[in-house]
Short mmCIF file of C-alpha atoms in Angstrom, two decimals:
data_model
loop_
_atom_site.label_atom_id
_atom_site.label_comp_id
_atom_site.label_asym_id
_atom_site.label_seq_id
_atom_site.Cartn_x
_atom_site.Cartn_y
_atom_site.Cartn_z
CA MET A 1 10.14 43.70 25.73
CA ILE A 2 7.88 40.84 26.64
CA GLN A 3 7.44 38.20 23.90
CA LYS A 4 4.34 36.07 23.49
CA LYS A 5 4.02 33.13 21.13
CA LEU A 6 0.62 32.71 19.54
CA CYS A 7 -0.11 29.61 17.45
CA MET A 8 -2.60 29.58 14.59
CA LEU A 9 -4.33 26.22 14.27
CA GLY A 10 -6.97 24.84 11.96
CA ALA A 11 -7.80 22.60 9.04
CA PHE A 12 -6.15 23.29 5.70
CA ALA A 13 -7.38 26.23 3.60
CA VAL A 14 -9.37 27.91 6.38
CA GLY A 15 -7.36 31.12 6.00
CA LYS A 16 -4.78 31.06 8.82
CA THR A 17 -2.02 32.53 6.66
CA SER A 18 -4.41 35.10 5.19
CA LEU A 19 -5.49 36.22 8.65
CA VAL A 20 -1.87 36.71 9.73
CA ARG A 21 -1.07 38.50 6.49
CA ARG A 22 -4.07 40.78 6.95
CA TYR A 23 -3.21 41.48 10.59
CA VAL A 24 0.55 42.01 10.17
CA HIS A 25 0.84 43.40 6.65
CA SER A 26 -2.72 44.66 5.92
CA MET A 27 -2.70 42.59 2.74
CA PHE A 28 -4.85 39.90 1.20
CA THR A 29 -4.74 37.70 -1.87
CA ASP A 30 -7.40 35.30 -3.12
CA LYS A 31 -4.79 32.83 -4.30
CA TYR A 32 -4.61 29.80 -2.03
CA LEU A 33 -1.08 28.74 -1.19
CA THR A 34 -0.84 25.88 1.26
CA THR A 35 1.57 26.20 4.17
CA VAL A 36 4.09 23.46 4.82
CA GLY A 37 5.80 23.56 8.21
CA VAL A 38 5.54 26.87 10.03
CA LYS A 39 5.83 30.53 9.10
CA ILE A 40 6.72 32.92 11.87
CA ASP A 41 5.69 36.55 11.85
CA LYS A 42 6.18 39.22 14.43
CA LYS A 43 4.10 42.20 15.44
CA ASP A 44 4.53 44.64 18.27
CA VAL A 45 1.28 45.32 20.05
CA GLN A 46 0.23 47.85 22.67
CA HIS A 47 -1.82 46.61 25.53
CA ALA A 48 -2.67 48.32 28.81
CA GLY A 49 0.08 50.88 28.24
CA LYS A 50 2.73 48.27 27.56
CA THR A 51 4.32 47.04 24.35
CA ALA A 52 4.56 43.31 23.74
CA SER A 53 6.06 41.46 20.83
CA LEU A 54 3.62 38.96 19.40
CA LEU A 55 5.23 35.98 17.67
CA LEU A 56 2.68 34.49 15.32
CA TRP A 57 3.28 30.83 14.50
CA ASP A 58 1.27 30.08 11.42
CA LEU A 59 1.23 26.28 11.36
CA TYR A 60 0.39 23.99 8.45
CA GLY A 61 -3.25 23.04 8.26
CA GLU A 62 -4.04 19.53 9.29
CA ASP A 63 -5.41 17.10 6.74
CA GLU A 64 -5.59 13.35 6.32
CA PHE A 65 -1.93 13.20 5.30
CA GLN A 66 -0.28 15.49 7.83
CA ARG A 67 -1.22 15.44 11.47
CA LEU A 68 -0.31 18.35 13.69
CA GLN A 69 2.91 17.75 15.61
CA THR A 70 2.31 19.30 19.02
CA SER A 71 6.01 20.02 19.60
CA TYR A 72 5.55 23.09 17.38
CA LEU A 73 3.27 24.47 20.08
CA ARG A 74 5.82 24.43 22.91
CA GLY A 75 6.07 27.74 24.72
CA SER A 76 2.83 28.98 23.23
CA ALA A 77 0.94 31.54 25.32
CA GLY A 78 -2.30 31.25 23.37
CA LEU A 79 -4.07 29.65 20.43
CA LEU A 80 -6.05 31.20 17.63
CA ILE A 81 -8.06 28.38 16.16
CA VAL A 82 -9.50 29.04 12.75
CA ALA A 83 -12.44 27.44 10.96
CA ASP A 84 -14.12 28.28 7.66
CA GLY A 85 -17.80 29.17 7.94
CA THR A 86 -18.46 27.68 4.52
CA ARG A 87 -17.02 24.26 5.49
CA PRO A 88 -18.68 22.63 8.51
CA ALA A 89 -16.04 19.91 8.80
CA THR A 90 -13.45 22.55 9.66
CA VAL A 91 -15.32 23.30 12.89
CA ASP A 92 -15.00 19.64 13.90
CA LYS A 93 -11.30 19.85 13.10
CA ALA A 94 -11.01 23.01 15.22
CA ILE A 95 -12.49 21.23 18.22
CA GLU A 96 -10.20 18.26 17.74
CA LEU A 97 -7.12 20.48 17.47
CA ARG A 98 -8.09 22.48 20.56
CA ASP A 99 -8.45 19.27 22.54
CA ARG A 100 -5.12 17.91 21.39
CA ALA A 101 -3.30 21.20 21.96
CA LEU A 102 -4.65 21.66 25.49
CA SER A 103 -3.92 18.07 26.32
CA ALA A 104 -0.27 18.65 25.31
CA LEU A 105 0.18 22.13 26.78
CA GLY A 106 -2.27 22.37 29.65
CA PRO A 107 -4.75 25.24 30.13
CA LEU A 108 -4.17 28.10 27.72
CA PRO A 109 -6.21 31.02 26.36
CA TYR A 110 -7.76 30.28 22.99
CA LEU A 111 -10.50 31.51 20.77
CA LEU A 112 -12.17 30.38 17.59
CA ILE A 113 -12.25 32.55 14.50
CA LEU A 114 -14.96 31.70 12.02
CA ASN A 115 -13.30 33.07 8.92
CA LYS A 116 -14.80 34.12 5.57
CA SER A 117 -17.55 36.34 6.96
CA ASP A 118 -17.51 38.05 3.55
CA LEU A 119 -19.17 34.87 2.23
CA LEU A 120 -21.87 34.80 4.88
CA SER A 121 -24.59 33.81 2.43
CA GLU A 122 -22.60 30.66 1.65
CA TRP A 123 -22.00 29.61 5.22
CA GLU A 124 -22.82 26.01 5.95
CA VAL A 125 -22.05 26.24 9.66
CA ARG A 126 -25.50 26.72 11.12
CA PRO A 127 -26.24 29.36 13.79
CA GLU A 128 -27.44 26.60 16.13
CA ARG A 129 -24.02 24.97 15.89
CA ILE A 130 -22.32 28.27 16.79
CA ASP A 131 -24.69 28.78 19.73
CA GLU A 132 -24.01 25.27 20.93
CA LEU A 133 -20.24 25.87 20.84
CA SER A 134 -20.63 29.16 22.72
CA ARG A 135 -22.66 27.43 25.39
CA SER A 136 -19.94 24.82 25.78
CA GLY A 137 -17.36 27.52 26.56
CA TRP A 138 -15.93 28.53 23.22
CA GLU A 139 -15.29 32.19 22.61
CA ILE A 140 -16.10 32.68 18.94
CA LEU A 141 -15.45 35.66 16.71
CA ARG A 142 -16.44 36.11 13.13
CA ALA A 143 -13.84 37.57 10.77
CA SER A 144 -12.83 37.99 7.16
CA ALA A 145 -9.21 38.03 6.09
CA LYS A 146 -10.47 39.33 2.76
CA THR A 147 -12.23 42.47 4.00
CA GLY A 148 -10.40 42.75 7.31
CA GLU A 149 -13.66 42.63 9.26
CA GLY A 150 -13.10 41.37 12.81
CA VAL A 151 -9.41 40.56 12.29
CA GLU A 152 -7.94 43.26 14.53
CA ASP A 153 -10.56 42.49 17.13
CA ALA A 154 -9.72 38.77 17.15
CA PHE A 155 -6.00 39.33 17.58
CA SER A 156 -6.54 42.04 20.22
CA THR A 157 -8.86 39.76 22.17
CA ILE A 158 -6.46 36.84 22.28
CA THR A 159 -3.55 39.17 23.06
CA ALA A 160 -5.45 40.54 26.04
CA ARG A 161 -6.14 37.00 27.26
CA MET A 162 -2.47 36.05 26.88
CA LEU A 163 -1.32 39.10 28.74
CA GLY A 164 -3.47 38.15 31.66
CA ASP A 165 -6.78 39.95 31.29
CA GLY A 166 -9.71 38.03 32.65
CA ARG A 167 -12.66 37.37 30.41
CA MET B 1 17.88 -10.25 1.13
CA SER B 2 18.69 -10.61 4.77
CA GLY B 3 21.75 -10.32 6.96
CA ARG B 4 23.39 -7.86 9.29
CA ALA B 5 23.63 -4.30 8.06
CA HIS B 6 27.20 -3.07 8.04
CA PRO B 7 28.05 0.37 9.37
CA LEU B 8 28.75 2.97 6.73
CA PRO B 9 32.41 2.67 5.69
CA GLN B 10 34.45 5.68 6.66
CA VAL B 11 35.37 6.42 3.07
CA VAL B 12 31.68 6.71 2.20
CA SER B 13 31.03 8.98 5.20
CA ALA B 14 34.01 11.09 4.28
CA TYR B 15 32.69 11.43 0.75
CA LEU B 16 29.14 12.27 1.82
CA LEU B 17 29.89 14.69 4.62
CA PRO B 18 31.23 17.58 2.50
CA LEU B 19 28.31 17.14 0.11
CA VAL B 20 25.82 17.42 2.95
CA LEU B 21 27.67 20.34 4.49
CA ARG B 22 27.68 22.20 1.19
CA SER B 23 24.00 21.69 0.42
CA ARG B 24 22.50 21.93 3.90
CA HIS B 25 24.11 25.11 5.23
CA PRO B 26 24.42 23.77 8.77
CA ALA B 27 24.46 26.31 11.56
CA PHE B 28 24.63 25.83 15.29
CA LEU B 29 24.59 27.51 18.60
CA ARG B 30 25.46 26.13 21.98
CA THR B 31 23.76 27.35 25.11
CA ASP B 32 24.19 26.71 28.78
CA PRO B 33 21.47 24.82 30.71
CA ASN B 34 19.54 28.11 31.12
CA GLY B 35 19.43 28.82 27.41
CA TYR B 36 22.12 31.53 27.35
CA VAL B 37 24.33 31.63 24.26
CA VAL B 38 27.82 30.20 24.83
CA GLU B 39 29.04 29.93 21.26
CA HIS B 40 27.67 29.88 17.76
CA GLY B 41 28.84 29.23 14.23
CA GLY B 42 28.17 27.79 10.82
CA ALA B 43 25.86 29.41 8.30
CA LEU B 44 23.66 31.36 10.73
CA ALA B 45 23.54 34.30 8.33
CA HIS B 46 21.94 31.98 5.76
CA TYR B 47 18.92 31.90 8.07
CA GLY B 48 18.92 35.65 8.71
CA ILE B 49 20.54 35.30 12.16
CA HIS B 50 23.18 37.96 12.84
CA ASP B 51 25.04 39.53 15.75
CA LEU B 52 24.33 36.92 18.41
CA GLN B 53 25.49 38.08 21.79
CA PRO B 54 27.13 35.42 23.97
CA GLY B 55 25.91 35.47 27.55
CA GLN B 56 22.42 36.59 26.50
CA PRO B 57 19.30 34.40 26.24
CA ALA B 58 19.18 32.73 22.81
CA SER B 59 15.41 32.85 22.53
CA ALA B 60 15.39 36.63 23.05
CA GLN B 61 17.72 36.95 20.07
CA ILE B 62 16.23 34.28 17.77
CA SER B 63 12.46 34.46 17.76
CA LEU B 64 11.95 30.98 16.35
CA LEU B 65 13.48 29.56 19.54
CA THR B 66 10.85 31.15 21.77
CA GLY B 67 9.46 28.47 24.03
CA PHE B 68 12.13 25.90 23.21
CA LEU B 69 14.93 26.99 25.56
CA PRO B 70 15.97 25.98 28.12
CA HIS B 71 15.51 22.50 26.76
CA HIS B 72 15.29 19.29 28.75
CA GLY B 73 14.57 15.72 27.85
CA GLU B 74 14.29 14.15 24.44
CA PRO B 75 15.77 15.79 21.34
CA LEU B 76 13.39 18.08 19.52
CA HIS B 77 12.98 18.21 15.76
CA LEU B 78 10.79 20.66 13.89
CA SER B 79 10.65 20.44 10.13
CA ALA B 80 10.17 23.21 7.56
CA VAL B 81 10.56 26.23 9.78
CA HIS B 82 10.49 29.34 7.58
CA THR B 83 13.33 31.58 8.70
CA GLU B 84 13.68 35.33 8.38
CA SER B 85 15.93 35.04 5.34
CA GLY B 86 13.28 33.06 3.46
CA ALA B 87 15.20 29.79 3.72
CA CYS B 88 13.42 26.78 5.18
CA ALA B 89 15.17 24.85 7.90
CA ASP B 90 14.84 21.78 10.02
CA LEU B 91 15.44 22.77 13.61
CA HIS B 92 17.09 20.31 16.00
CA VAL B 93 17.51 20.94 19.71
CA PHE B 94 19.30 18.39 21.90
CA VAL B 95 21.14 18.21 25.19
CA ASP B 96 24.70 17.00 25.60
CA GLY B 97 25.71 17.10 29.28
CA GLU B 98 25.72 20.76 30.35
CA ASN B 99 25.29 21.99 26.79
CA THR B 100 22.19 22.47 24.74
CA TRP B 101 22.80 22.41 21.02
CA VAL B 102 20.60 24.06 18.45
CA VAL B 103 21.26 22.97 14.88
CA LEU B 104 19.69 24.33 11.71
CA LEU B 105 19.81 22.49 8.39
CA ASP B 106 18.51 23.93 5.16
CA THR B 107 15.54 22.01 3.72
CA THR B 108 14.26 24.60 1.26
CA SER B 109 14.41 22.22 -1.66
CA GLU B 110 12.45 19.46 0.14
CA HIS B 111 9.99 22.05 1.36
CA ASP B 112 9.34 23.32 -2.15
CA GLN B 113 8.73 19.79 -3.43
CA LYS B 114 6.43 18.93 -0.56
CA GLN B 115 4.61 22.21 -0.91
CA ALA B 116 3.87 21.50 -4.57
CA MET B 117 2.49 18.05 -3.72
CA GLN B 118 0.50 19.28 -0.76
CA GLN B 119 -0.93 22.12 -2.81
CA LYS B 120 -2.23 19.72 -5.40
CA GLY B 121 -3.64 17.36 -2.78
CA ASN B 122 -5.39 20.16 -0.93
CA GLU B 123 -6.82 21.62 -4.10
CA LEU B 124 -8.27 18.22 -4.97
CA SER B 125 -9.74 17.85 -1.50
CA LEU B 126 -11.24 21.33 -1.69
CA ARG B 127 -12.72 20.59 -5.07
CA SER B 128 -14.26 17.40 -3.75
CA GLU B 129 -15.63 19.24 -0.71
CA ARG B 130 -17.02 22.06 -2.83
CA GLN B 131 -18.71 19.64 -5.18
CA GLY B 132 -20.24 17.82 -2.23
CA LEU B 133 -21.49 21.07 -0.76
CA MET B 134 -22.86 22.29 -4.08
CA LEU B 135 -24.68 19.03 -4.51
CA ASP B 136 -26.00 19.24 -0.98
CA THR B 137 -27.24 22.72 -1.71
CA TYR B 138 -28.89 21.68 -4.94
CA LEU B 139 -30.43 18.53 -3.55
CA GLY B 140 -31.36 20.35 -0.35
CA LYS B 141 -33.60 22.67 -2.36
CA SER B 142 -34.77 19.78 -4.45
CA VAL B 143 -35.65 17.86 -1.31
CA ALA B 144 -37.73 20.74 -0.05
CA GLU B 145 -39.56 21.02 -3.36
CA SER B 146 -39.82 17.30 -3.92
CA LEU B 147 -41.12 16.56 -0.48
CA MET B 148 -44.21 18.50 -1.49
CA ALA B 149 -44.63 16.08 -4.37
CA GLY B 150 -43.60 13.09 -2.29
CA ARG B 151 -40.19 12.66 -3.97
CA TRP B 152 -36.66 12.43 -2.56
CA GLN B 153 -37.64 10.69 0.60
CA ARG B 154 -34.89 10.28 3.11
CA GLY B 155 -34.58 6.64 2.09
CA GLY B 156 -33.50 7.79 -1.37
CA GLU B 157 -35.03 7.66 -4.80
CA ARG B 158 -34.84 4.95 -7.40
CA ARG B 159 -33.09 6.32 -10.47
CA GLU B 160 -31.71 4.90 -13.69
CA VAL B 161 -28.02 5.73 -13.53
CA THR B 162 -24.73 4.76 -15.07
CA VAL B 163 -21.94 4.18 -12.60
CA LEU B 164 -18.26 4.41 -13.47
CA PHE B 165 -15.38 3.14 -11.35
CA VAL B 166 -11.79 3.89 -12.22
CA ASP B 167 -8.82 2.53 -10.35
CA ILE B 168 -5.06 2.60 -10.84
CA ARG B 169 -3.65 -0.80 -11.75
CA GLY B 170 -0.82 -2.13 -9.61
CA PHE B 171 -0.95 0.78 -7.20
CA THR B 172 -0.57 -1.31 -4.04
CA PRO B 173 2.75 -2.94 -5.05
CA TYR B 174 3.87 0.44 -6.42
CA SER B 175 3.14 2.01 -3.00
CA GLU B 176 5.16 -0.68 -1.28
CA ASP B 177 8.16 -0.22 -3.55
CA HIS B 178 8.33 3.57 -3.50
CA SER B 179 8.72 6.28 -0.90
CA PRO B 180 5.53 7.90 0.47
CA GLU B 181 6.56 11.18 -1.19
CA GLU B 182 6.91 9.49 -4.56
CA VAL B 183 3.59 7.68 -4.09
CA PHE B 184 1.88 10.94 -3.18
CA ARG B 185 3.39 12.70 -6.17
CA THR B 186 2.26 9.92 -8.50
CA LEU B 187 -1.26 9.92 -7.05
CA ASN B 188 -1.48 13.66 -7.54
CA GLN B 189 -0.59 13.23 -11.19
CA TYR B 190 -3.11 10.44 -11.81
CA LEU B 191 -6.16 11.64 -9.86
CA PRO B 192 -6.74 14.84 -11.87
CA VAL B 193 -6.67 12.93 -15.16
CA MET B 194 -9.12 10.41 -13.68
CA ILE B 195 -11.49 13.02 -12.27
CA GLU B 196 -11.57 15.86 -14.76
CA PRO B 197 -13.01 13.90 -17.74
CA ILE B 198 -15.79 12.56 -15.50
CA GLU B 199 -16.74 16.04 -14.36
CA ALA B 200 -16.34 17.47 -17.86
CA HIS B 201 -18.94 14.99 -19.13
CA GLY B 202 -21.48 15.74 -16.46
CA GLY B 203 -20.58 12.94 -14.07
CA LEU B 204 -20.78 13.42 -10.37
CA ILE B 205 -17.80 12.33 -8.29
CA GLU B 206 -19.48 10.22 -5.62
CA HIS B 207 -16.25 9.54 -3.84
CA ILE B 208 -12.49 9.35 -4.09
CA ALA B 209 -10.90 6.56 -2.08
CA GLY B 210 -7.13 6.37 -2.32
CA ASP B 211 -6.39 5.48 -5.92
CA ALA B 212 -10.01 4.84 -6.91
CA VAL B 213 -12.74 7.21 -8.09
CA MET B 214 -16.46 6.57 -8.46
CA GLY B 215 -18.59 8.72 -10.73
CA ILE B 216 -22.34 8.68 -11.35
CA PHE B 217 -24.03 9.75 -14.55
CA GLY B 218 -27.75 10.42 -14.88
CA ILE B 219 -28.46 12.36 -11.71
CA GLY B 220 -29.07 15.65 -13.45
CA GLU B 221 -30.83 14.28 -16.52
CA SER B 222 -33.68 11.95 -17.14
CA ASP B 223 -32.39 10.32 -20.34
CA LYS B 224 -30.55 7.13 -19.46
CA ARG B 225 -29.12 6.71 -22.99
CA THR B 226 -27.36 10.06 -22.78
CA ALA B 227 -26.08 9.21 -19.31
CA ALA B 228 -24.61 5.90 -20.48
CA ALA B 229 -23.03 7.51 -23.55
CA LYS B 230 -21.48 10.26 -21.47
CA ALA B 231 -20.07 7.72 -19.03
CA VAL B 232 -18.43 5.71 -21.84
CA ILE B 233 -17.04 8.83 -23.51
CA ALA B 234 -15.76 10.09 -20.15
CA GLY B 235 -14.08 6.71 -19.62
CA LEU B 236 -12.39 6.94 -23.02
CA HIS B 237 -11.15 10.42 -22.19
CA VAL B 238 -9.77 9.17 -18.89
CA GLN B 239 -7.79 6.49 -20.73
CA ARG B 240 -6.52 8.99 -23.31
CA ALA B 241 -5.51 11.39 -20.57
CA VAL B 242 -3.64 8.57 -18.83
CA ARG B 243 -1.94 7.73 -22.12
CA ALA B 244 -0.79 11.35 -22.44
CA LEU B 245 0.38 11.31 -18.83
CA HIS B 246 2.42 8.18 -19.57
CA ALA B 247 4.23 9.94 -22.37
CA ARG B 248 5.22 12.71 -19.95
CA ARG B 249 6.24 10.31 -17.19
CA ALA B 250 8.19 8.07 -19.56
CA ALA B 251 10.13 11.12 -20.78
CA GLN B 252 11.11 11.75 -17.15
CA GLY B 253 12.13 8.13 -16.64
CA LEU B 254 9.19 7.48 -14.30
CA SER B 255 7.23 4.25 -14.19
CA CYS B 256 3.77 4.23 -15.73
CA LEU B 257 0.70 2.71 -14.14
CA GLY B 258 -2.43 2.09 -16.14
CA VAL B 259 -6.00 2.53 -14.99
CA GLY B 260 -8.90 0.13 -15.38
CA ILE B 261 -12.49 1.26 -15.74
CA GLY B 262 -15.76 -0.54 -15.08
CA ILE B 263 -19.14 0.84 -16.11
CA ALA B 264 -22.63 -0.50 -15.41
CA SER B 265 -26.11 0.90 -15.90
CA GLY B 266 -29.36 0.24 -14.13
CA PRO B 267 -31.56 1.30 -11.28
CA ALA B 268 -29.97 2.47 -8.03
CA ALA B 269 -31.19 4.08 -4.84
CA VAL B 270 -29.76 7.57 -4.85
CA GLY B 271 -30.10 10.26 -2.27
CA ILE B 272 -28.71 11.98 0.74
CA VAL B 273 -27.31 10.02 3.62
CA GLY B 274 -25.98 11.24 6.94
CA THR B 275 -26.90 14.06 9.26
CA TYR B 276 -27.13 17.78 8.55
CA ASP B 277 -23.53 18.39 9.49
CA ARG B 278 -22.17 15.30 7.81
CA ARG B 279 -24.18 14.46 4.79
CA GLY B 280 -23.35 13.32 1.36
CA PHE B 281 -24.78 11.95 -1.78
CA ALA B 282 -24.77 8.21 -2.27
CA ALA B 283 -25.83 5.70 -4.90
CA ILE B 284 -26.56 2.20 -3.68
CA GLY B 285 -27.58 -0.92 -5.52
CA HIS B 286 -26.71 -3.94 -7.59
CA HIS B 287 -25.37 -1.91 -10.52
CA VAL B 288 -23.03 0.07 -8.30
CA ASN B 289 -21.51 -3.20 -7.11
CA LEU B 290 -21.46 -4.49 -10.67
CA ALA B 291 -19.53 -1.45 -11.93
CA SER B 292 -17.03 -1.96 -9.15
CA ARG B 293 -16.60 -5.64 -10.03
CA LEU B 294 -16.23 -4.86 -13.73
CA GLN B 295 -13.55 -2.35 -12.88
CA GLY B 296 -11.73 -5.22 -11.17
CA GLN B 297 -11.79 -7.11 -14.50
CA ALA B 298 -10.41 -4.24 -16.53
CA ARG B 299 -6.75 -4.24 -17.44
CA ALA B 300 -4.77 -1.09 -18.09
CA PHE B 301 -6.33 1.02 -20.86
CA GLU B 302 -9.53 -1.03 -20.83
CA LEU B 303 -13.12 -0.09 -20.13
CA VAL B 304 -15.26 -3.10 -19.23
CA ILE B 305 -18.92 -2.22 -19.66
CA ASP B 306 -22.00 -4.28 -19.05
CA GLU B 307 -24.51 -5.14 -21.73
CA PRO B 308 -27.16 -2.54 -20.77
CA THR B 309 -24.57 0.25 -20.89
CA HIS B 310 -23.42 -0.95 -24.30
CA SER B 311 -26.99 -1.03 -25.63
CA LEU B 312 -27.87 2.40 -24.24
CA TRP B 313 -24.67 3.88 -25.62
CA GLN B 314 -25.31 2.41 -29.08
CA GLU B 315 -28.90 3.71 -29.04
CA ALA B 316 -27.61 7.16 -28.11
CA ARG B 317 -25.05 7.02 -30.93
CA GLN B 318 -27.71 6.12 -33.48
CA ARG B 319 -30.07 8.76 -32.19
CA ASP B 320 -27.59 11.60 -31.72
CA ALA B 321 -24.83 12.52 -34.09
CA MET B 322 -21.86 12.33 -31.77
CA ASN B 323 -18.64 13.87 -32.91
CA GLU B 324 -16.42 11.55 -30.97
CA ASP B 325 -13.25 10.20 -32.55
CA PHE B 326 -13.00 6.43 -32.11
CA SER B 327 -10.01 5.82 -34.39
CA ASP B 328 -7.81 4.73 -31.49
CA VAL B 329 -10.36 2.39 -29.94
CA LEU B 330 -11.13 -1.31 -30.31
CA ILE B 331 -14.06 -3.16 -28.86
CA ASP B 332 -14.40 -6.83 -28.07
CA GLU B 333 -16.76 -9.06 -26.18
CA ARG B 334 -15.75 -10.89 -23.05
CA GLN B 335 -17.66 -13.33 -20.88
CA VAL B 336 -16.86 -12.80 -17.24
CA ALA B 337 -17.69 -14.67 -14.06
CA LEU B 338 -17.90 -12.26 -11.16
CA LYS B 339 -17.80 -13.00 -7.47
CA GLY B 340 -21.26 -12.58 -5.99
CA PHE B 341 -23.01 -12.86 -9.38
CA ARG B 342 -24.69 -16.14 -10.22
CA ASP B 343 -24.46 -16.03 -14.01
CA VAL B 344 -21.58 -15.50 -16.36
CA LEU B 345 -22.02 -11.99 -17.77
CA ARG B 346 -21.60 -10.78 -21.29
CA THR B 347 -19.49 -7.65 -21.25
CA PHE B 348 -17.88 -5.38 -23.79
CA VAL B 349 -14.26 -4.44 -23.49
CA ILE B 350 -13.24 -1.15 -25.03
CA THR B 351 -9.50 -0.78 -25.36
CA VAL B 352 -7.71 2.47 -26.03
CA ALA B 353 -4.63 2.04 -28.19
CA THR B 354 -1.27 2.74 -26.66
CA SER B 355 0.72 2.07 -29.82
CA SER B 356 -0.04 0.83 -33.34
CA LEU B 357 -3.42 -0.84 -33.35
CA PRO B 358 -2.71 -4.14 -35.13
CA ALA B 359 0.17 -5.05 -32.85
CA ALA B 360 -1.62 -3.98 -29.73
CA PHE B 361 -4.97 -5.59 -30.42
CA SER B 362 -4.68 -8.95 -32.04
CA GLY B 363 -7.99 -10.78 -31.91
CA ALA B 364 -10.10 -7.67 -31.37
CA GLU B 365 -12.20 -5.85 -33.91
CA ARG B 366 -11.39 -2.32 -34.91
CA PHE B 367 -14.14 -0.15 -33.53
#
């Protein structure tokens, strides 16, 4: 079976682990537990009549004390970059991480998940900012690890890109 | 001390090696240049790795190796990889001639310690972010309303505030003499006890910079006496919380660092600075600088407050019946000459007792 490594990137506490947990185990908890190092999960996915094994590398969130080490990304077939709609600075971090990852790995499919759509009324990332990112080439999906909204769609979309579908 | 470092004597290596082997659960596999398993051994089962088939690709059998084999070039080291068994491992991949070696070493214990520190640090950062955003939200509405009345101009508003600075004494030499992990752990013990009393007494955390915290009192209320009193009481609670922290650290054999506090009251320009995406609340002015300078004069367990703060606090005490316990506090006057200030200033030094009062505070008056 074909294996594809997908790395989850983003600032700390944006919900990377929660998204993986929702996608792989259909579970969610409100309790924040920071990730140190990397957690690896596996999920078999069907795409275009074939089964692929998705290896989800849930990497520690970057903050001022721990910078992302790009060697974790080696062999990655795609990136799911996560930001928190309630924290505008996490979008800046997402852009920075995308740039660093692509500079280390070369061209690679990626997309941005704006997580916490269940808290839409508290979002501080303005619609104009999202439009601007879309215009500059970002593919952006809104999701909520808490409710599950958009999660399956986000993972299916990036899987399709990794398995060679055009946009 | 200087001089050539001697290699580790063999007897020491021989002593250490079994200890490391016992605690680290080393496991290995050797592959050919194409990443096919040649041999394997050690505590692979400890990491949930079973039934490896020689002659088959290693990365197809061990998912955490996906993308890393075949390996060329410099050795690779990934820390804190969570393995299927739940153990955390450092992963090393290096080439030796025709062989590629993959080595796993258990680091669960280090991971758990780091996780606890990181958790605390991230929670503090999130709290600071949330407070900033809440303030932005509140002042954003206020700006909209106040603009109608001509208030809260972008240049800021002049407000009577009390500013409090608190800083850990001797933190720089402490940082130089201790490992980064130890420094981080210490900071994560001190910052909460510095921040929480300020917030609990209505102060706004303007910023946290390393081992220093700045709080502002008087933003949400118009009475400057109350603001000054709250700042002083918050400062006392910070010192008491540090004293309690010391008792815990001393019991663990850890060194204790004091904090010094400076407080000043007066007009400051307060308001929002920055752009929409990056904005924050700021207080700027002579009294902000003064509070910072006074903090520099404060020794461990001292609050150095300027004369206006003292007067406002005393007025508030006479006006309001405050139920604050001052039995462990002494107050004294001190004349200070501050850099950047022309005149010698009259200040009041409030000291929180760390042991019996008479021995600790000779020359000062019981409060």
